[in-house]
Amino acid sequence: MTTMMLGRVRIDRVLEHELATRPPTQMFPGMDPAGWQAQRSWLAPHYWDPATDLLQTCVQTWVLRTDSETVLVDTGIGNGKSRPALPAFDGLGTDFLDRLRAVGVAPEDVTVVVNTHLHADHVGWNTRLDNDEWAPTFPNATYLVPRADYEFWHPDAASRPRIGNANDNVFTDSVLPIEHAGLLRLWDGAHQVTGDLRLELAPGHTPGSSVLVLESGADRAVFVGDLLHNPIQIHQPDVNSCFCEDPVAARVSRRRLLAWAADHRALVFPAHLRGGLAAEIERSAGAFAVKKWGFTT
């Protein structure tokens, strides 16, 4: 676990799960495999294991506390969720809520939940089982969901996701119970969460993919969700994951947000980088590079 103060906002990291996923050529099908070898000195073994040729990743939640709000940025995989197309997520059981309490936050303390998008590993702890029914894990929170993702993933929609059935059951067990409880709030374009925190759309990975921008005092940061799955995408921002619904829009959003971060000395907080690290980045040869890593582990 890690803690940082940026302006008036306290940031804690709560790790849910670490795992090896898939070979880079599967995760990033548009990338030259030689690119991994060229970056081996700093990608291995923390983000990529050359011995197994598997990417190393994690699922984590960022906890942001202001004077008035306790905000969760994404809620991970969740326990006991049926994810038949995602064996690593299927029927998971972790001590995530105990880890959340360890940083001083009980479920009842959370006032805002941000789902940057509606993939299975970003909404799972929205709900938990209560007498065999899915109920809100954070009963006093407003759950902020981008309208474009709500409409795209709704079971009644005619969408044909590029990821096939990988998101099956997610809407039913992790979104609809929130709506039925009256805790769901849909937003478009941009949404001011607090005086220091603002949601902005960054579409491409999903239609409603979004980022949370922190501007507090002299400090800047952006929580980018799945704009980045691996730090190689900082160096090669045109590389998309196999999960991106609109590859062209994803590249545009990634470059735009990385440019903003570089120009404003804003820390970049991804959802899946191991070690609880945030990147301070800079422009480099038409792309970007990590200037230094923030946070301590």
Short mmCIF file of C-alpha atoms in Angstrom, two decimals:
data_model
loop_
_atom_site.label_atom_id
_atom_site.label_comp_id
_atom_site.label_asym_id
_atom_site.label_seq_id
_atom_site.Cartn_x
_atom_site.Cartn_y
_atom_site.Cartn_z
CA MET A 1 0.00 0.00 0.00
CA THR A 2 1.11 3.51 -0.68
CA THR A 3 0.08 7.01 0.32
CA MET A 4 0.68 10.42 -1.23
CA MET A 5 -0.62 13.95 -0.74
CA LEU A 6 -1.24 16.04 -3.83
CA GLY A 7 -2.51 19.46 -2.87
CA ARG A 8 -5.49 18.93 -0.60
CA VAL A 9 -6.07 15.33 -1.76
CA ARG A 10 -4.76 12.24 -0.01
CA ILE A 11 -4.19 9.30 -2.34
CA ASP A 12 -3.96 5.68 -1.24
CA ARG A 13 -3.51 2.61 -3.37
CA VAL A 14 -5.39 -0.59 -2.52
CA LEU A 15 -4.21 -3.65 -4.42
CA GLU A 16 -6.78 -6.31 -5.22
CA HIS A 17 -4.92 -8.82 -7.38
CA GLU A 18 -1.64 -9.43 -9.21
CA LEU A 19 -1.37 -11.84 -12.10
CA ALA A 20 0.42 -12.87 -15.27
CA THR A 21 -1.82 -12.35 -18.26
CA ARG A 22 -0.93 -13.03 -21.90
CA PRO A 23 2.00 -12.67 -24.31
CA PRO A 24 2.69 -9.12 -25.53
CA THR A 25 1.88 -10.12 -29.11
CA GLN A 26 -1.65 -11.06 -28.01
CA MET A 27 -2.22 -8.05 -25.77
CA PHE A 28 -0.75 -5.55 -28.24
CA PRO A 29 -1.25 -7.15 -31.66
CA GLY A 30 -0.17 -4.06 -33.61
CA MET A 31 3.26 -3.82 -32.03
CA ASP A 32 6.50 -5.15 -33.49
CA PRO A 33 7.69 -7.95 -31.16
CA ALA A 34 11.21 -6.57 -31.45
CA GLY A 35 10.01 -3.55 -29.52
CA TRP A 36 9.78 -5.61 -26.36
CA GLN A 37 13.36 -6.78 -26.64
CA ALA A 38 14.48 -3.20 -27.22
CA GLN A 39 12.86 -2.16 -23.92
CA ARG A 40 13.75 -5.32 -22.01
CA SER A 41 16.13 -3.58 -19.59
CA TRP A 42 13.30 -1.79 -17.79
CA LEU A 43 10.20 -3.79 -18.72
CA ALA A 44 11.56 -7.07 -17.36
CA PRO A 45 10.70 -8.64 -15.02
CA HIS A 46 8.29 -6.18 -13.40
CA TYR A 47 5.98 -5.65 -16.39
CA TRP A 48 7.00 -8.54 -18.64
CA ASP A 49 8.57 -11.92 -17.87
CA PRO A 50 10.78 -12.94 -20.83
CA ALA A 51 11.08 -16.48 -19.49
CA THR A 52 7.35 -17.13 -19.87
CA ASP A 53 6.68 -14.33 -22.37
CA LEU A 54 3.75 -13.21 -20.22
CA LEU A 55 2.85 -9.67 -19.23
CA GLN A 56 2.75 -8.95 -15.51
CA THR A 57 -0.10 -6.80 -14.29
CA CYS A 58 -2.30 -5.94 -11.35
CA VAL A 59 -5.78 -4.73 -10.49
CA GLN A 60 -5.92 -1.88 -8.00
CA THR A 61 -8.17 0.87 -6.70
CA TRP A 62 -7.09 4.44 -6.03
CA VAL A 63 -8.65 5.98 -2.91
CA LEU A 64 -8.83 9.77 -2.95
CA ARG A 65 -9.82 11.71 0.15
CA THR A 66 -10.66 15.40 0.24
CA ASP A 67 -12.06 17.43 3.14
CA SER A 68 -15.57 16.34 2.24
CA GLU A 69 -15.42 13.24 0.04
CA THR A 70 -13.96 9.74 -0.07
CA VAL A 71 -13.65 8.70 -3.71
CA LEU A 72 -12.80 5.29 -5.17
CA VAL A 73 -11.38 5.25 -8.70
CA ASP A 74 -12.46 1.89 -10.15
CA THR A 75 -13.48 -1.09 -8.04
CA GLY A 76 -11.61 -4.03 -9.51
CA ILE A 77 -12.82 -7.57 -10.15
CA GLY A 78 -14.92 -8.30 -7.07
CA ASN A 79 -15.56 -11.55 -5.24
CA GLY A 80 -17.67 -14.40 -6.51
CA LYS A 81 -18.41 -12.90 -9.91
CA SER A 82 -19.22 -15.28 -12.77
CA ARG A 83 -16.76 -14.50 -15.56
CA PRO A 84 -16.64 -17.67 -17.69
CA ALA A 85 -14.75 -15.96 -20.52
CA LEU A 86 -12.14 -14.58 -18.10
CA PRO A 87 -10.85 -17.50 -16.01
CA ALA A 88 -8.47 -15.29 -14.00
CA PHE A 89 -11.45 -13.25 -12.79
CA ASP A 90 -14.00 -16.05 -12.44
CA GLY A 91 -15.13 -16.70 -8.87
CA LEU A 92 -12.28 -14.67 -7.41
CA GLY A 93 -12.01 -14.36 -3.63
CA THR A 94 -9.74 -11.70 -2.12
CA ASP A 95 -9.48 -9.67 1.07
CA PHE A 96 -9.96 -6.40 -0.80
CA LEU A 97 -12.36 -4.90 1.75
CA ASP A 98 -9.93 -5.67 4.56
CA ARG A 99 -7.21 -3.91 2.57
CA LEU A 100 -9.52 -0.96 2.10
CA ARG A 101 -10.14 -0.83 5.84
CA ALA A 102 -6.38 -0.97 6.42
CA VAL A 103 -6.07 2.49 4.83
CA GLY A 104 -8.85 3.75 7.08
CA VAL A 105 -11.86 3.39 4.79
CA ALA A 106 -14.91 1.25 5.58
CA PRO A 107 -17.46 0.61 2.81
CA GLU A 108 -19.90 2.97 4.53
CA ASP A 109 -17.32 5.80 4.38
CA VAL A 110 -17.17 5.93 0.59
CA THR A 111 -19.16 8.84 -0.85
CA VAL A 112 -18.24 8.60 -4.56
CA VAL A 113 -17.36 5.65 -6.79
CA VAL A 114 -15.85 6.44 -10.18
CA ASN A 115 -16.07 3.72 -12.81
CA THR A 116 -13.73 4.95 -15.54
CA HIS A 117 -15.41 2.42 -17.84
CA LEU A 118 -17.52 -0.71 -17.51
CA HIS A 119 -15.08 -3.56 -18.09
CA ALA A 120 -15.15 -6.47 -15.64
CA ASP A 121 -11.98 -5.48 -13.78
CA HIS A 122 -13.14 -1.92 -13.09
CA VAL A 123 -16.61 -2.43 -11.61
CA GLY A 124 -16.53 -5.72 -9.70
CA TRP A 125 -16.62 -4.35 -6.16
CA ASN A 126 -19.52 -2.09 -7.05
CA THR A 127 -21.55 -4.91 -5.53
CA ARG A 128 -21.21 -7.85 -3.19
CA LEU A 129 -23.47 -10.77 -2.34
CA ASP A 130 -26.04 -10.16 0.40
CA ASN A 131 -28.37 -13.11 1.03
CA ASP A 132 -27.62 -14.41 -2.46
CA GLU A 133 -28.48 -11.04 -4.04
CA TRP A 134 -26.06 -8.52 -5.49
CA ALA A 135 -26.20 -5.37 -3.38
CA PRO A 136 -24.15 -2.14 -3.42
CA THR A 137 -20.88 -2.57 -1.57
CA PHE A 138 -20.75 1.16 -0.84
CA PRO A 139 -24.30 2.02 0.25
CA ASN A 140 -23.67 5.72 0.89
CA ALA A 141 -21.89 6.42 -2.41
CA THR A 142 -22.93 7.97 -5.67
CA TYR A 143 -21.65 5.76 -8.49
CA LEU A 144 -20.50 7.83 -11.47
CA VAL A 145 -20.76 5.99 -14.79
CA PRO A 146 -20.19 7.46 -18.27
CA ARG A 147 -23.47 7.41 -20.15
CA ALA A 148 -21.83 6.18 -23.38
CA ASP A 149 -20.59 3.03 -21.64
CA TYR A 150 -23.92 2.46 -19.91
CA GLU A 151 -25.68 2.57 -23.27
CA PHE A 152 -23.06 0.44 -25.04
CA TRP A 153 -22.96 -2.37 -22.47
CA HIS A 154 -26.64 -2.42 -21.52
CA PRO A 155 -28.11 -5.88 -22.20
CA ASP A 156 -30.82 -4.31 -24.37
CA ALA A 157 -28.27 -2.61 -26.63
CA ALA A 158 -27.47 -3.93 -30.09
CA SER A 159 -23.73 -3.44 -29.57
CA ARG A 160 -21.23 -5.93 -30.97
CA PRO A 161 -18.15 -5.55 -28.74
CA ARG A 162 -14.76 -6.33 -30.22
CA ILE A 163 -14.01 -8.30 -27.05
CA GLY A 164 -16.85 -10.74 -27.71
CA ASN A 165 -18.32 -12.26 -24.56
CA ALA A 166 -15.50 -11.18 -22.23
CA ASN A 167 -17.83 -8.76 -20.44
CA ASP A 168 -20.73 -11.18 -19.99
CA ASN A 169 -22.71 -10.81 -16.73
CA VAL A 170 -20.92 -7.59 -15.76
CA PHE A 171 -23.84 -5.24 -16.33
CA THR A 172 -26.28 -7.55 -14.57
CA ASP A 173 -24.27 -8.16 -11.41
CA SER A 174 -22.27 -4.92 -11.07
CA VAL A 175 -24.29 -2.10 -12.66
CA LEU A 176 -28.03 -2.85 -12.56
CA PRO A 177 -28.08 -3.43 -8.76
CA ILE A 178 -26.58 0.04 -8.34
CA GLU A 179 -29.25 1.53 -10.57
CA HIS A 180 -32.03 -0.32 -8.76
CA ALA A 181 -30.73 1.04 -5.45
CA GLY A 182 -30.91 4.61 -6.80
CA LEU A 183 -27.16 5.16 -6.50
CA LEU A 184 -26.25 5.37 -10.19
CA ARG A 185 -25.49 8.73 -11.82
CA LEU A 186 -24.77 8.91 -15.54
CA TRP A 187 -22.70 11.76 -16.96
CA ASP A 188 -21.69 13.09 -20.37
CA GLY A 189 -18.81 15.20 -21.61
CA ALA A 190 -17.29 16.23 -18.27
CA HIS A 191 -18.35 16.07 -14.64
CA GLN A 192 -17.00 18.02 -11.66
CA VAL A 193 -16.69 15.52 -8.81
CA THR A 194 -15.26 17.94 -6.23
CA GLY A 195 -13.46 21.26 -6.43
CA ASP A 196 -10.21 19.34 -7.01
CA LEU A 197 -11.44 16.41 -9.13
CA ARG A 198 -12.98 16.40 -12.60
CA LEU A 199 -14.07 13.57 -14.90
CA GLU A 200 -13.43 13.88 -18.63
CA LEU A 201 -14.25 11.53 -21.48
CA ALA A 202 -11.31 9.82 -23.21
CA PRO A 203 -13.11 7.43 -25.59
CA GLY A 204 -11.59 4.62 -27.60
CA HIS A 205 -10.86 1.80 -25.20
CA THR A 206 -14.62 1.79 -24.71
CA PRO A 207 -17.11 4.37 -25.98
CA GLY A 208 -17.32 5.99 -22.55
CA SER A 209 -13.77 5.50 -21.28
CA SER A 210 -12.88 8.38 -19.03
CA VAL A 211 -10.13 9.84 -16.88
CA LEU A 212 -10.18 11.59 -13.53
CA VAL A 213 -8.18 14.82 -13.47
CA LEU A 214 -6.80 16.14 -10.18
CA GLU A 215 -5.93 19.83 -9.91
CA SER A 216 -5.28 20.84 -6.30
CA GLY A 217 -3.07 23.76 -5.39
CA ALA A 218 0.03 23.52 -7.54
CA ASP A 219 -0.29 19.75 -8.04
CA ARG A 220 -1.67 17.95 -11.07
CA ALA A 221 -2.44 14.30 -11.75
CA VAL A 222 -4.60 12.18 -14.01
CA PHE A 223 -6.02 8.72 -13.28
CA VAL A 224 -6.14 7.22 -16.75
CA GLY A 225 -7.96 3.90 -16.31
CA ASP A 226 -7.12 1.69 -19.28
CA LEU A 227 -5.58 4.31 -21.53
CA LEU A 228 -2.43 2.49 -20.42
CA HIS A 229 -2.19 -1.24 -19.75
CA ASN A 230 1.60 -1.30 -19.80
CA PRO A 231 4.27 1.44 -19.65
CA ILE A 232 5.40 0.55 -23.18
CA GLN A 233 2.39 2.61 -24.31
CA ILE A 234 4.01 5.75 -22.90
CA HIS A 235 6.96 5.23 -25.23
CA GLN A 236 4.74 4.04 -28.09
CA PRO A 237 1.37 5.79 -27.59
CA ASP A 238 -0.09 4.52 -30.87
CA VAL A 239 0.00 0.93 -29.57
CA ASN A 240 -3.47 -0.24 -28.50
CA SER A 241 -4.50 -3.23 -26.46
CA CYS A 242 -6.61 -5.98 -28.00
CA PHE A 243 -9.50 -4.73 -25.84
CA CYS A 244 -9.84 -1.31 -27.46
CA GLU A 245 -13.24 -0.92 -29.13
CA ASP A 246 -12.20 2.02 -31.33
CA PRO A 247 -8.45 1.85 -32.04
CA VAL A 248 -8.26 5.23 -33.77
CA ALA A 249 -10.05 7.08 -30.98
CA ALA A 250 -7.98 5.25 -28.35
CA ARG A 251 -4.75 6.54 -29.92
CA VAL A 252 -6.10 10.08 -30.05
CA SER A 253 -7.19 9.98 -26.41
CA ARG A 254 -3.90 8.47 -25.25
CA ARG A 255 -1.77 11.04 -27.03
CA ARG A 256 -3.97 13.91 -25.83
CA LEU A 257 -3.83 12.90 -22.18
CA LEU A 258 -0.12 12.09 -22.20
CA ALA A 259 0.60 15.45 -23.83
CA TRP A 260 -1.46 17.23 -21.16
CA ALA A 261 0.38 15.35 -18.44
CA ALA A 262 3.79 16.15 -19.90
CA ASP A 263 2.96 19.84 -20.37
CA HIS A 264 1.50 20.23 -16.87
CA ARG A 265 3.98 18.02 -14.97
CA ALA A 266 1.02 15.89 -13.96
CA LEU A 267 1.54 12.45 -12.47
CA VAL A 268 -0.09 9.67 -14.49
CA PHE A 269 -1.84 7.00 -12.40
CA PRO A 270 -2.75 3.91 -14.51
CA ALA A 271 -5.05 1.17 -13.32
CA HIS A 272 -2.79 -1.82 -13.99
CA LEU A 273 0.86 -0.93 -13.40
CA ARG A 274 2.44 -3.02 -10.66
CA GLY A 275 4.15 -1.51 -7.63
CA GLY A 276 1.75 1.36 -7.02
CA LEU A 277 3.77 3.69 -9.20
CA ALA A 278 2.71 6.85 -10.97
CA ALA A 279 4.71 8.27 -13.86
CA GLU A 280 5.95 11.78 -14.41
CA ILE A 281 6.43 11.91 -18.14
CA GLU A 282 8.03 14.16 -20.73
CA ARG A 283 7.84 14.57 -24.49
CA SER A 284 10.44 12.55 -26.39
CA ALA A 285 10.99 12.18 -30.16
CA GLY A 286 7.35 12.55 -31.14
CA ALA A 287 6.16 10.39 -28.26
CA PHE A 288 6.76 10.34 -24.51
CA ALA A 289 9.13 8.91 -21.94
CA VAL A 290 9.06 8.33 -18.21
CA LYS A 291 11.00 11.13 -16.55
CA LYS A 292 10.67 9.61 -13.10
CA TRP A 293 8.35 7.43 -11.09
CA GLY A 294 6.29 8.82 -8.22
CA PHE A 295 4.95 7.09 -5.12
CA THR A 296 6.89 4.74 -2.89
CA THR A 297 6.26 1.04 -2.45
#
